[in-house]
Tab-separated table of C-alpha atoms and ligand atoms in Angstrom:
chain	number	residue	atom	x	y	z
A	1	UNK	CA	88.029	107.267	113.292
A	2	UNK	CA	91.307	105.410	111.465
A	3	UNK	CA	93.464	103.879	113.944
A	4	UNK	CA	96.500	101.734	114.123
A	5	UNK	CA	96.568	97.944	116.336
A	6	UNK	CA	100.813	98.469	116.819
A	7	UNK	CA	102.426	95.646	118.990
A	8	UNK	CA	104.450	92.106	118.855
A	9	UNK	CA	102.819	88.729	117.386
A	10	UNK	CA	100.403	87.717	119.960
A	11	UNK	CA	100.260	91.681	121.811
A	12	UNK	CA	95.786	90.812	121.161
A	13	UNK	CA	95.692	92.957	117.795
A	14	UNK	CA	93.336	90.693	115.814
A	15	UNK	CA	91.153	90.322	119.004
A	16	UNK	CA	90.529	93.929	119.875
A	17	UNK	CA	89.790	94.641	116.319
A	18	UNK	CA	87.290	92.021	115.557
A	19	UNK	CA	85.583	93.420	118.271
A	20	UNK	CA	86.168	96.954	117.543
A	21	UNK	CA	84.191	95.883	113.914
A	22	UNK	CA	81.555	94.586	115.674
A	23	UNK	CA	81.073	97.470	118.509
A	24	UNK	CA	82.066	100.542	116.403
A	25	UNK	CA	80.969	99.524	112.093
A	26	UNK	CA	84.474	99.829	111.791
A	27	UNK	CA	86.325	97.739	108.934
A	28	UNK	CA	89.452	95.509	110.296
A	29	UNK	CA	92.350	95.666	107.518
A	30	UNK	CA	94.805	92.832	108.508
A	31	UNK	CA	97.522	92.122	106.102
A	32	UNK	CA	98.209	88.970	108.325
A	33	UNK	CA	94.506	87.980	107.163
A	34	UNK	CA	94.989	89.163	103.265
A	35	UNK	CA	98.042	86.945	103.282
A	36	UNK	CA	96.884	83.810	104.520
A	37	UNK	CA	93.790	84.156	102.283
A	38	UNK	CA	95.890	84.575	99.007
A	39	UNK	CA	97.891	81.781	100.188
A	40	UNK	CA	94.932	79.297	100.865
A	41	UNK	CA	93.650	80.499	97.864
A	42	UNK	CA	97.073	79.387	96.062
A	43	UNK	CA	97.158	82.489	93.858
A	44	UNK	CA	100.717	83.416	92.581
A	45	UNK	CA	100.942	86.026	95.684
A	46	UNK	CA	100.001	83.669	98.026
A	47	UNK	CA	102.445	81.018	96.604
A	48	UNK	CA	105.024	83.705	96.858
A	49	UNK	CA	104.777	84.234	100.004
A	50	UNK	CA	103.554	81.248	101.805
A	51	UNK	CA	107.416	80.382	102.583
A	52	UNK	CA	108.132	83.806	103.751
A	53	UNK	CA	105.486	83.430	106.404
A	54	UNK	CA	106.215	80.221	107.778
A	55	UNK	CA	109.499	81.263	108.572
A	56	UNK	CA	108.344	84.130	110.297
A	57	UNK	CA	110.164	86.784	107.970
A	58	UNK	CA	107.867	90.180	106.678
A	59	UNK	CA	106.839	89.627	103.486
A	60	UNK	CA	107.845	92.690	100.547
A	61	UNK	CA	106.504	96.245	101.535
A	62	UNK	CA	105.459	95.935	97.990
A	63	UNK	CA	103.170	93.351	97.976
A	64	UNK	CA	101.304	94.534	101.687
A	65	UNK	CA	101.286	98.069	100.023
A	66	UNK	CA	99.830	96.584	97.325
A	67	UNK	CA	96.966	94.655	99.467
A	68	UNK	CA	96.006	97.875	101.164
A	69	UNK	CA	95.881	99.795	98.630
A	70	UNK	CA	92.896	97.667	96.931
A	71	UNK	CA	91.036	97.398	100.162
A	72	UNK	CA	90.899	101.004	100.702
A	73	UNK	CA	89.769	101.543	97.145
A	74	UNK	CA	86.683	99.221	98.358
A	75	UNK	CA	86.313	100.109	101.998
A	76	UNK	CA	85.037	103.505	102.337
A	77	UNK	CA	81.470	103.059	103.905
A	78	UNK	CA	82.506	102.041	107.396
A	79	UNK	CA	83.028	104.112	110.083
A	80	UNK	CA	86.538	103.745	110.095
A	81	UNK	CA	89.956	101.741	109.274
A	82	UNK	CA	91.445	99.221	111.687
A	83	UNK	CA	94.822	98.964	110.855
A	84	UNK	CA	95.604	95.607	111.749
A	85	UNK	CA	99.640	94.149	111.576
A	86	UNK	CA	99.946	97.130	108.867
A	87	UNK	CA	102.477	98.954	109.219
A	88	UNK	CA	105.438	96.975	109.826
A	89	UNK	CA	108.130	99.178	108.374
A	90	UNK	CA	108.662	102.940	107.651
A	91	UNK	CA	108.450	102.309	104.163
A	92	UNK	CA	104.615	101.002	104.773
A	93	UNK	CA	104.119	103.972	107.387
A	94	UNK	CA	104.970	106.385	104.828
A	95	UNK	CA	102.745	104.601	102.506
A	96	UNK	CA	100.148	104.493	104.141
A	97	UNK	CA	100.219	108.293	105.125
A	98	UNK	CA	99.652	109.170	101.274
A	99	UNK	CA	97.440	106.447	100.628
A	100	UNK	CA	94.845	108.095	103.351
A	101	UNK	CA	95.631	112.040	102.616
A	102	UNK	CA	94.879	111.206	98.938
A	103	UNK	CA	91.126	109.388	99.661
A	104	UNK	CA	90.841	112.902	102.829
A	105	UNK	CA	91.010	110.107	105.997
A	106	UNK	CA	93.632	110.768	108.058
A	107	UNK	CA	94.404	108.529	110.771
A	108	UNK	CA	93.570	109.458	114.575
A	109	UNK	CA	95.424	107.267	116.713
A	110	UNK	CA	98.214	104.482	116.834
A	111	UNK	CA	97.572	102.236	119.439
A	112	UNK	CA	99.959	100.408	120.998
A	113	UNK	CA	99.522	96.943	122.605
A	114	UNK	CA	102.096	96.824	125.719
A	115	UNK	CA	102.732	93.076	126.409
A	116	UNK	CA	106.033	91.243	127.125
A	117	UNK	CA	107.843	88.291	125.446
A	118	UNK	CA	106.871	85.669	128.271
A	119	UNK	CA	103.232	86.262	127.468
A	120	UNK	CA	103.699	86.739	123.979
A	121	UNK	CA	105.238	82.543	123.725
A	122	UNK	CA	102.295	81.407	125.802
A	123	UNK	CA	99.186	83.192	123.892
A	124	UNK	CA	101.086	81.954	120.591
A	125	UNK	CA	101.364	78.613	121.487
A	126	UNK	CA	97.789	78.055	123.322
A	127	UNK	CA	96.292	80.164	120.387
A	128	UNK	CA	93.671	78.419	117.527
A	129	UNK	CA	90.998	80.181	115.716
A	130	UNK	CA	87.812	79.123	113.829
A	131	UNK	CA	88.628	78.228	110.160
A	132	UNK	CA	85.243	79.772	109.257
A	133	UNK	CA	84.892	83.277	110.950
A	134	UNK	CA	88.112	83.497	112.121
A	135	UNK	CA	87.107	83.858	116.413
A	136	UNK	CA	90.296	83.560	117.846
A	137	UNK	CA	90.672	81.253	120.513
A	138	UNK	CA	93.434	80.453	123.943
A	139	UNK	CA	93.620	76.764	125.781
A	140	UNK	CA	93.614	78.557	128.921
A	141	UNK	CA	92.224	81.802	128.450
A	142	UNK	CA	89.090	81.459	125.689
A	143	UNK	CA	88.966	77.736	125.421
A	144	UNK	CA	86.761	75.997	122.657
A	145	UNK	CA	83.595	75.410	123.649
A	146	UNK	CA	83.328	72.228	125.127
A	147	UNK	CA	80.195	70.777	122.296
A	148	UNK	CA	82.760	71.664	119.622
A	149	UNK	CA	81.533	74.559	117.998
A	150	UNK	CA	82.310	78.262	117.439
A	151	UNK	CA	80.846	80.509	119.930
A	152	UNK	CA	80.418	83.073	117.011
A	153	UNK	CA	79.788	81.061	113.562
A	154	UNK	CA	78.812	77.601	115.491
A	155	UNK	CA	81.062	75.989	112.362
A	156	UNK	CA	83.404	73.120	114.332
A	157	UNK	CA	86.342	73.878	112.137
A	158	UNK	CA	89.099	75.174	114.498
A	159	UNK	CA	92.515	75.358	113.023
A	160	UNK	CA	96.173	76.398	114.410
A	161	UNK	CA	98.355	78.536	111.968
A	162	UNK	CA	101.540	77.087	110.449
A	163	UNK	CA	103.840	79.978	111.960
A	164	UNK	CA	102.503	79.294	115.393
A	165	UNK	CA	105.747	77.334	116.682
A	166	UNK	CA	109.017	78.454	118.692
A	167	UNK	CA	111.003	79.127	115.989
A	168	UNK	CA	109.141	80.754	113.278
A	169	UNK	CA	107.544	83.064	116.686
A	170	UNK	CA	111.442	83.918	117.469
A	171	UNK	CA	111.551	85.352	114.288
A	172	UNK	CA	108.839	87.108	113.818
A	173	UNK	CA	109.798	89.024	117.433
A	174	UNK	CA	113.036	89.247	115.899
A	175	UNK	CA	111.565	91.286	112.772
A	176	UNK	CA	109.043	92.983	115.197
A	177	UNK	CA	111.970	94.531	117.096
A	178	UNK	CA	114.408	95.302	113.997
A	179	UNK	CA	111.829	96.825	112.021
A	180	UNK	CA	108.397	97.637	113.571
A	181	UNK	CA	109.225	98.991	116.735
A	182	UNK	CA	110.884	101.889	115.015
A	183	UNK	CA	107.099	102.559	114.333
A	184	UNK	CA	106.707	104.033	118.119
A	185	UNK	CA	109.227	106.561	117.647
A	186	UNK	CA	107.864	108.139	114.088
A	187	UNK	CA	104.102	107.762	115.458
A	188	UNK	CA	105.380	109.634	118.812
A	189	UNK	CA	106.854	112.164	116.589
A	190	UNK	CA	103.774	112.334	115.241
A	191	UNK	CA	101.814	113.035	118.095
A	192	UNK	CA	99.442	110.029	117.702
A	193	UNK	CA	100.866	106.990	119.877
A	194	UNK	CA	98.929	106.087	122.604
A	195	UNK	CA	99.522	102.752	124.983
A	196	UNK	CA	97.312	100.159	126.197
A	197	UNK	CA	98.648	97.556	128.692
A	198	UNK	CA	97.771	94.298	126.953
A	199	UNK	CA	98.591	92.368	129.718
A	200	UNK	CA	94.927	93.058	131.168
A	201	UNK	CA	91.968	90.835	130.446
A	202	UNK	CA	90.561	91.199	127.252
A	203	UNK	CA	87.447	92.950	128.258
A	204	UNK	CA	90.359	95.665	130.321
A	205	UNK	CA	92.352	95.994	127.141
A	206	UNK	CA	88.746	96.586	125.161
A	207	UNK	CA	87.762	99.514	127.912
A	208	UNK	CA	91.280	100.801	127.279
A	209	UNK	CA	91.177	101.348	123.881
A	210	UNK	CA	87.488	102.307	123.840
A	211	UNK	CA	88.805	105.374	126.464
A	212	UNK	CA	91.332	106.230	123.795
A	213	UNK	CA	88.761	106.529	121.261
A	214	UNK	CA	86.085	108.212	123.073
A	215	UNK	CA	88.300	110.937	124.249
B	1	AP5	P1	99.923	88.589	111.361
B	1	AP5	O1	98.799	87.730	111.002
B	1	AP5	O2	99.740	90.073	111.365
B	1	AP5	O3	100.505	88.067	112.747
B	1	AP5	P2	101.221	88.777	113.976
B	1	AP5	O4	101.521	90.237	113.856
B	1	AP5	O5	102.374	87.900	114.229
B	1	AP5	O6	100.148	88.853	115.032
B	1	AP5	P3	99.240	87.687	115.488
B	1	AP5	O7	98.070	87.552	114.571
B	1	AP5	O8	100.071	86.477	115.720
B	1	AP5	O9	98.796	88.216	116.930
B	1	AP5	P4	97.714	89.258	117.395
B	1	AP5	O10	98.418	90.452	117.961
B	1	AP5	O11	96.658	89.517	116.363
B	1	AP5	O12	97.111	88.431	118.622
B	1	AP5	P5	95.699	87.698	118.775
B	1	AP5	O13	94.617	88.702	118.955
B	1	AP5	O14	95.524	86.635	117.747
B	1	AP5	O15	101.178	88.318	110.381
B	1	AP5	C1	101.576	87.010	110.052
B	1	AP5	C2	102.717	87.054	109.026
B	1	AP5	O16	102.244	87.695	107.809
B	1	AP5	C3	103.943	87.883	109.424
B	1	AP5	O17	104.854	87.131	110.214
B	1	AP5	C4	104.516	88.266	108.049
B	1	AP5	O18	105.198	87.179	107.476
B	1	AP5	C5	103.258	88.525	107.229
B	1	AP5	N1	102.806	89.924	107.304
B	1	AP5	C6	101.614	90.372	107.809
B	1	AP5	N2	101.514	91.701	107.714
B	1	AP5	C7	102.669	92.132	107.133
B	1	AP5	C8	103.171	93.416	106.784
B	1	AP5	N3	102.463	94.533	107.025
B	1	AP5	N4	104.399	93.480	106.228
B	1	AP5	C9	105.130	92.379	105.964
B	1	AP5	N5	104.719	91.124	106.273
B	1	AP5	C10	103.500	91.001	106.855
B	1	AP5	O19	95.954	87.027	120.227
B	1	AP5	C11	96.888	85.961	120.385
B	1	AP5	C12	96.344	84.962	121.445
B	1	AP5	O20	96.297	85.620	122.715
B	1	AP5	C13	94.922	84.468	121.168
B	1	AP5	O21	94.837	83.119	121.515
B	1	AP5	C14	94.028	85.338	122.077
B	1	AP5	O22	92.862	84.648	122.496
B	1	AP5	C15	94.968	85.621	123.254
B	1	AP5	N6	94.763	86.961	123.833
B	1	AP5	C16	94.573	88.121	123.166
B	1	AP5	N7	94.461	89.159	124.033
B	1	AP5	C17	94.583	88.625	125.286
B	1	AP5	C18	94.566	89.177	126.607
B	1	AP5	N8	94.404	90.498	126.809
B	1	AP5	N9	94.744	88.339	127.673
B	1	AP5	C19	94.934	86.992	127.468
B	1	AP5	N10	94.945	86.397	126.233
B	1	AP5	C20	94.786	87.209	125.149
């Protein structure tokens, strides 16, 4: 099964997948992830594009292209692809189409993540994740554990990413609404969008999706 997380920064992608990986074997491909990995790492890429990011601008189709490209080449023994903040633009949906008829794993579903801007401002600014597994965390909704340490990893290494502030989230909703909501209309075409409401709790949105995918 090869599906697609499709919604705004914040929509809950990154948390339904991690737990999609570890309910279904399924491997999480997040270009958000690859990114900020090649930019801690301070490799030419990452330096490239560390700007980009902050400001909340997509970085080159490109480079993601690029970045998936090499994990599928390495990937193939789960269960299936998570598409995770990938694609963004038709030029990566079109992509990524070739990319999976050429290795004979088409994708099944695009699932999008129905959430609105009010919500999207709050889970962005309350959000912070552990530096060392990357469990993603809310003040109010999945606080840190009160002795400090990762519910997951127990590391005590929680971090808040550099893009999580008004202005660089403005533009990234911006971007999401010039050029990756133009996604819903080629993946309707397609006959593969389905929606979620991902205003529900987390373990709704999680029965949602897993409905989708059992059906
Ligand atoms: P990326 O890392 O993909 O960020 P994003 O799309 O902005 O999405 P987020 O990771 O912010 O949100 P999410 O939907 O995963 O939400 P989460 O589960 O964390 O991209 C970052 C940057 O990299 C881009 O701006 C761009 O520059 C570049 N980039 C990446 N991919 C690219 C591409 N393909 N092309 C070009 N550039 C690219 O949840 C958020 C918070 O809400 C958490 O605190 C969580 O606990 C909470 N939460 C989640 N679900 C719920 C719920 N149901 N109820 C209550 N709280 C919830």
């Amino acid at each position: 099964m090869n599906i697609i997380l499709l919604g705004p920064p914040g929509a809950g992608k990154g948390t339904q997948a991690r737990h999609l990986v570890e309910t279904r074997n399924m491997v999480q491909l997040s270009t958000g992830d690859m990114l900020r990995e090649a930019k801690d790492s301070g490799t030419e890429m990452g330096k490239t594009v560390a700007d980009v990011m902050a400001r909340g601008d997509l970085v080159t189709d490109e480079i993601v292209i690029g970045l998936i490209r090499e994990k599928l080449e390495v990937a193939s023994e789960h269960d299936g692809f998570i598409f995770d903040g990938f694609p963004r633009t038709l030029a990566q949906a079109t992509a990524l189409a070739e990319l999976l008829t050429a290795i004979g794993k088409p994708l099944d579903y695009v699932i999008e993540l129905r959430v609105n801007d009010d919500a999207l401002v709050n889970r962005i600014s309350g959000r912070s994740t552990c530096g060392k597994c990357g469990e993603v965390y809310h003040d109010e909704t999945k606080p840190q554990p009160t002795d400090g340490k990762c519910v997951k990893c127990g590391a005590s290494d929680f971090k808040r990413r550099a893009d999580d502030n008004e202005e660089s989230l403005r533009n990234r909703l911006m971007e999401y609404y010039k050029k990756t909501s133009p996604l819903l209309g080629y993946y309707y075409a397609h006959d593969m969008l389905k929606g979620v409401d991902g205003l529900a709790d987390i373990d709704d949105v999680q029965a949602s999706i897993a409905e989708i995918l059992d059906s």
